[in-house]
Short mmCIF file of C-alpha atoms in Angstrom, two decimals:
data_model
loop_
_atom_site.label_atom_id
_atom_site.label_comp_id
_atom_site.label_asym_id
_atom_site.label_seq_id
_atom_site.Cartn_x
_atom_site.Cartn_y
_atom_site.Cartn_z
CA MET R 323 26.79 -2.80 -22.41
CA THR R 324 23.15 -1.91 -22.89
CA ARG R 325 21.33 -2.84 -19.70
CA ILE R 326 22.24 -2.43 -16.02
CA LEU R 327 20.23 -3.93 -13.18
CA VAL R 328 20.21 -2.09 -9.84
CA ILE R 329 20.21 -4.00 -6.56
CA PRO R 330 17.94 -2.17 -4.09
CA VAL R 331 20.08 -0.03 -1.80
CA THR R 332 19.69 -0.65 1.93
CA PRO R 333 19.72 2.31 4.33
CA ILE R 334 22.64 2.71 6.68
CA ALA R 335 22.01 1.40 10.20
CA LYS R 336 22.88 4.62 12.02
CA LEU R 337 23.73 8.26 11.39
CA HIS R 338 26.91 9.65 12.93
CA THR R 339 27.61 13.22 13.99
CA GLU R 340 31.28 13.96 14.64
CA ASN R 341 32.99 17.08 15.96
CA LYS R 342 36.79 16.96 15.76
CA GLY R 343 37.09 20.40 17.36
CA ILE R 344 36.29 19.28 20.91
CA PRO R 345 39.46 19.75 23.02
CA ILE R 346 40.87 16.61 24.62
CA GLY R 347 39.72 16.37 28.21
CA VAL R 348 36.44 18.25 27.77
CA LEU R 349 34.52 15.09 28.58
CA TRP R 350 31.24 16.75 29.51
CA GLN R 351 31.00 18.37 26.07
CA SER R 352 31.60 15.04 24.36
CA ILE R 353 28.87 13.39 26.47
CA ALA R 354 26.48 16.27 25.77
CA ASP R 355 27.11 15.99 22.04
CA ARG R 356 26.49 12.25 22.15
CA ILE R 357 23.13 12.86 23.82
CA LYS R 358 22.24 15.53 21.27
CA SER R 359 23.36 13.31 18.43
CA SER R 360 21.14 10.48 19.64
CA ASP R 361 18.15 12.83 19.83
CA PHE R 362 18.94 14.18 16.37
CA ASN R 363 19.13 10.65 14.97
CA ASP R 364 15.67 9.95 16.39
CA ARG R 365 14.30 13.00 14.60
CA MET R 366 15.98 11.99 11.35
CA GLU R 367 14.91 8.34 11.44
CA ALA R 368 12.36 8.67 8.64
CA MET R 369 14.96 10.31 6.42
CA ARG R 370 17.52 7.60 7.19
CA LYS R 371 15.11 4.81 6.22
CA ASP R 372 14.19 6.63 3.00
CA MET R 373 17.79 7.01 1.80
CA GLY R 374 17.97 3.44 0.45
CA PRO R 375 14.86 3.61 -1.76
CA ARG R 376 15.70 7.17 -2.76
CA MET R 377 19.21 6.16 -3.87
CA THR R 378 17.82 3.15 -5.76
CA ALA R 379 15.40 5.34 -7.72
CA ALA R 380 18.06 7.98 -8.36
CA LEU R 381 20.48 5.39 -9.76
CA VAL R 382 17.88 4.05 -12.22
CA ARG R 383 17.05 7.60 -13.29
CA GLN R 384 20.67 8.64 -13.77
CA LEU R 385 21.66 5.45 -15.62
CA ARG R 386 18.82 6.04 -18.04
CA THR R 387 19.96 9.63 -18.48
CA GLN R 388 23.40 8.27 -19.45
CA GLY R 389 21.82 6.09 -22.14
CA TYR R 390 21.47 2.70 -20.42
CA GLU R 391 18.42 0.56 -19.99
CA ALA R 392 18.08 0.33 -16.22
CA GLU R 393 15.70 -1.28 -13.77
CA VAL R 394 15.62 -2.61 -10.22
CA ILE R 395 16.08 -6.31 -9.39
CA GLU R 396 13.34 -7.42 -7.04
CA GLY R 397 13.15 -10.41 -4.73
CA ILE R 398 16.86 -10.78 -3.93
CA ARG R 399 17.64 -13.11 -1.04
CA ARG R 400 19.68 -11.20 1.54
CA PRO R 401 21.03 -12.48 4.88
CA ALA R 402 19.25 -10.64 7.70
CA SER R 403 22.51 -10.12 9.59
CA SER R 404 24.39 -8.86 6.52
CA PRO R 405 21.96 -7.69 3.81
CA ASP R 406 24.73 -6.53 1.47
CA ASN R 407 26.42 -9.94 1.45
CA ILE R 408 24.85 -11.08 -1.82
CA ASP R 409 25.62 -14.17 -3.88
CA TYR R 410 25.81 -12.52 -7.30
CA THR R 411 26.22 -15.82 -9.13
CA GLY R 412 22.88 -16.96 -7.73
CA LEU R 413 20.96 -14.07 -9.28
CA PRO R 414 18.66 -15.16 -12.15
CA VAL R 415 20.05 -12.51 -14.52
CA THR R 416 22.79 -12.15 -17.12
CA ASP R 417 23.09 -8.35 -17.38
CA PRO R 418 25.57 -6.49 -15.13
CA VAL R 419 24.26 -5.63 -11.67
CA LEU R 420 25.01 -2.44 -9.78
CA HIS R 421 25.47 -2.85 -6.04
CA ILE R 422 25.72 0.26 -3.86
CA TYR R 423 26.09 0.37 -0.10
CA PHE R 424 26.52 3.25 2.30
CA ASN R 425 29.68 3.28 4.42
CA GLU R 426 29.00 6.41 6.45
CA VAL R 427 26.22 8.98 6.62
CA GLY R 428 26.12 11.91 9.00
CA MET R 429 27.41 15.37 9.81
CA TYR R 430 31.01 16.34 10.41
CA SER R 431 32.78 19.33 11.95
CA SER R 432 36.54 19.38 11.43
CA ARG R 433 39.19 20.33 13.95
CA PHE R 434 39.74 23.66 12.20
CA SER R 435 36.13 24.66 11.57
CA MET R 436 33.03 25.24 13.68
CA ASP R 437 30.74 24.41 10.75
CA TYR R 438 28.93 21.11 10.32
CA VAL R 439 28.75 19.73 6.78
CA PRO R 440 27.22 16.54 5.32
CA ARG R 441 29.28 13.38 5.03
CA VAL R 442 27.90 10.64 2.78
CA ASN R 443 30.39 7.96 1.75
CA LEU R 444 29.49 4.85 -0.24
CA SER R 445 30.94 2.04 -2.30
CA ALA R 446 29.75 1.22 -5.81
CA TYR R 447 30.34 -2.02 -7.68
CA LEU R 448 29.22 -3.08 -11.14
CA ILE R 449 29.28 -6.88 -11.15
CA ARG R 450 29.08 -9.49 -13.89
CA PRO R 451 26.77 -12.04 -12.25
CA GLN R 452 27.99 -15.07 -14.19
CA ASP R 453 31.32 -15.10 -12.32
CA ALA R 454 30.96 -12.22 -9.80
CA ASP R 455 33.74 -10.33 -11.58
CA THR R 456 33.95 -6.61 -10.76
CA LEU R 457 33.62 -4.49 -13.90
CA TYR R 458 33.69 -1.18 -12.02
CA GLY R 459 34.40 -0.52 -8.37
CA GLU R 460 34.89 2.71 -6.47
CA THR R 461 34.39 4.26 -3.05
CA ILE R 462 32.96 7.76 -3.43
CA TYR R 463 33.04 10.54 -0.86
CA TYR R 464 30.44 13.30 -0.70
CA GLY R 465 30.87 16.43 1.37
CA ALA R 466 33.21 16.33 4.35
CA ASP R 467 35.66 13.79 2.93
CA SER R 468 35.62 14.96 -0.69
CA ARG R 469 38.84 16.29 -2.18
CA GLY R 470 38.85 18.24 -5.44
CA SER R 471 37.41 16.97 -8.71
CA ALA R 472 38.53 13.32 -8.76
CA SER R 473 36.02 10.68 -9.86
CA TRP R 474 35.65 9.55 -6.23
CA SER R 475 35.07 13.06 -4.86
CA VAL R 476 31.75 14.96 -4.80
CA PRO R 477 31.82 18.31 -2.96
CA ALA R 478 28.70 19.17 -0.98
CA ASP R 479 26.35 21.94 -2.01
CA THR R 480 27.69 25.09 -0.35
CA ARG R 481 24.22 25.88 1.03
CA HIS R 482 24.42 22.91 3.35
CA ARG R 483 26.52 24.19 6.21
CA TRP R 484 25.54 24.86 9.82
CA ALA R 485 27.53 27.07 12.18
CA SER R 486 26.86 25.08 15.37
CA PHE R 487 25.42 21.81 16.58
CA ASP R 488 22.39 23.60 18.01
CA GLU R 489 21.70 25.18 14.63
CA LEU R 490 22.09 21.80 12.95
CA VAL R 491 19.64 19.93 15.18
CA GLY R 492 17.20 22.85 15.02
CA LYS R 493 16.81 22.58 11.22
CA PRO R 494 15.95 18.95 10.46
CA GLN R 495 14.17 19.84 7.20
CA GLU R 496 17.30 21.54 5.85
CA VAL R 497 19.42 18.61 6.95
CA ALA R 498 17.07 16.15 5.25
CA GLN R 499 17.30 18.21 2.07
CA SER R 500 21.09 18.08 2.24
CA TYR R 501 20.96 14.28 2.27
CA GLU R 502 18.51 14.25 -0.64
CA ASP R 503 20.90 16.47 -2.62
CA ALA R 504 23.77 14.15 -1.67
CA VAL R 505 21.89 11.11 -2.97
CA ASP R 506 21.12 12.81 -6.29
CA ALA R 507 24.71 14.02 -6.73
CA LEU R 508 26.20 10.62 -5.88
CA ALA R 509 23.85 8.75 -8.22
CA ALA R 510 24.73 11.16 -11.05
CA THR R 511 28.46 10.67 -10.37
CA ILE R 512 28.22 6.88 -10.34
CA ALA R 513 26.27 6.79 -13.62
CA LYS R 514 28.74 9.21 -15.22
CA ASN R 515 31.75 7.21 -14.02
CA ILE R 516 30.30 3.99 -15.42
CA ARG R 517 29.58 5.63 -18.76
CA GLU R 518 33.16 6.87 -18.99
CA GLN R 519 34.35 3.25 -18.79
CA PHE R 520 31.53 1.50 -20.67
CA GLU R 521 29.87 3.36 -23.53
CA PRO R 522 26.22 2.31 -23.78
CA ALA R 523 25.65 -0.04 -26.70
CA PRO R 524 22.77 0.67 -29.09
CA ALA R 525 19.46 -0.59 -27.76
CA ARG R 526 18.50 -4.08 -28.87
CA VAL R 527 15.93 -4.05 -31.66
CA SER R 528 13.47 -6.88 -32.08
CA SER R 529 13.57 -8.70 -35.43
CA ALA R 530 9.92 -9.70 -35.17
CA PRO R 531 7.66 -8.32 -37.93
#
């Protein structure tokens, strides 16, 4: 495998902020958090929209770092209602295509912690377009849902932690940076995981004089 083509990544439709520590029955707190979360999402809208293009660029960069030729496929036909439902066999390419889509993006506070930490979960598939066969497929968890050093687990940067919801929504620049770091770390992990399964072949050399 020498060349990998990257399908442009679409941004997730909505950010989610979840606090598992709210006691059952404290309805007013849950409603208040939903209102705050909606306001926070409005403030982070520009960041949300940028995550797709940023992930696309990071994947190309990291694949090249791992020794592959990599570029973005432009002009893909995508259903408006389901943009990640792509007919791979209809793509006018023969090299493997890398399709990434976000499953969940947001902030999470567990039942046993007051802190909010990033949660960025995605699925990655390397597809052979001739028959839509999956060469590599994995769901990868960054931050809140990561567990140890498995190939599917990417712990968040320890700097990205907020002690309360008010602190979180009061520092949108820091939160945006945490998502940027997540994108870079996830792209590096995907490229590394692919390389561990498919060693890059030597670059093709033209025989022309």
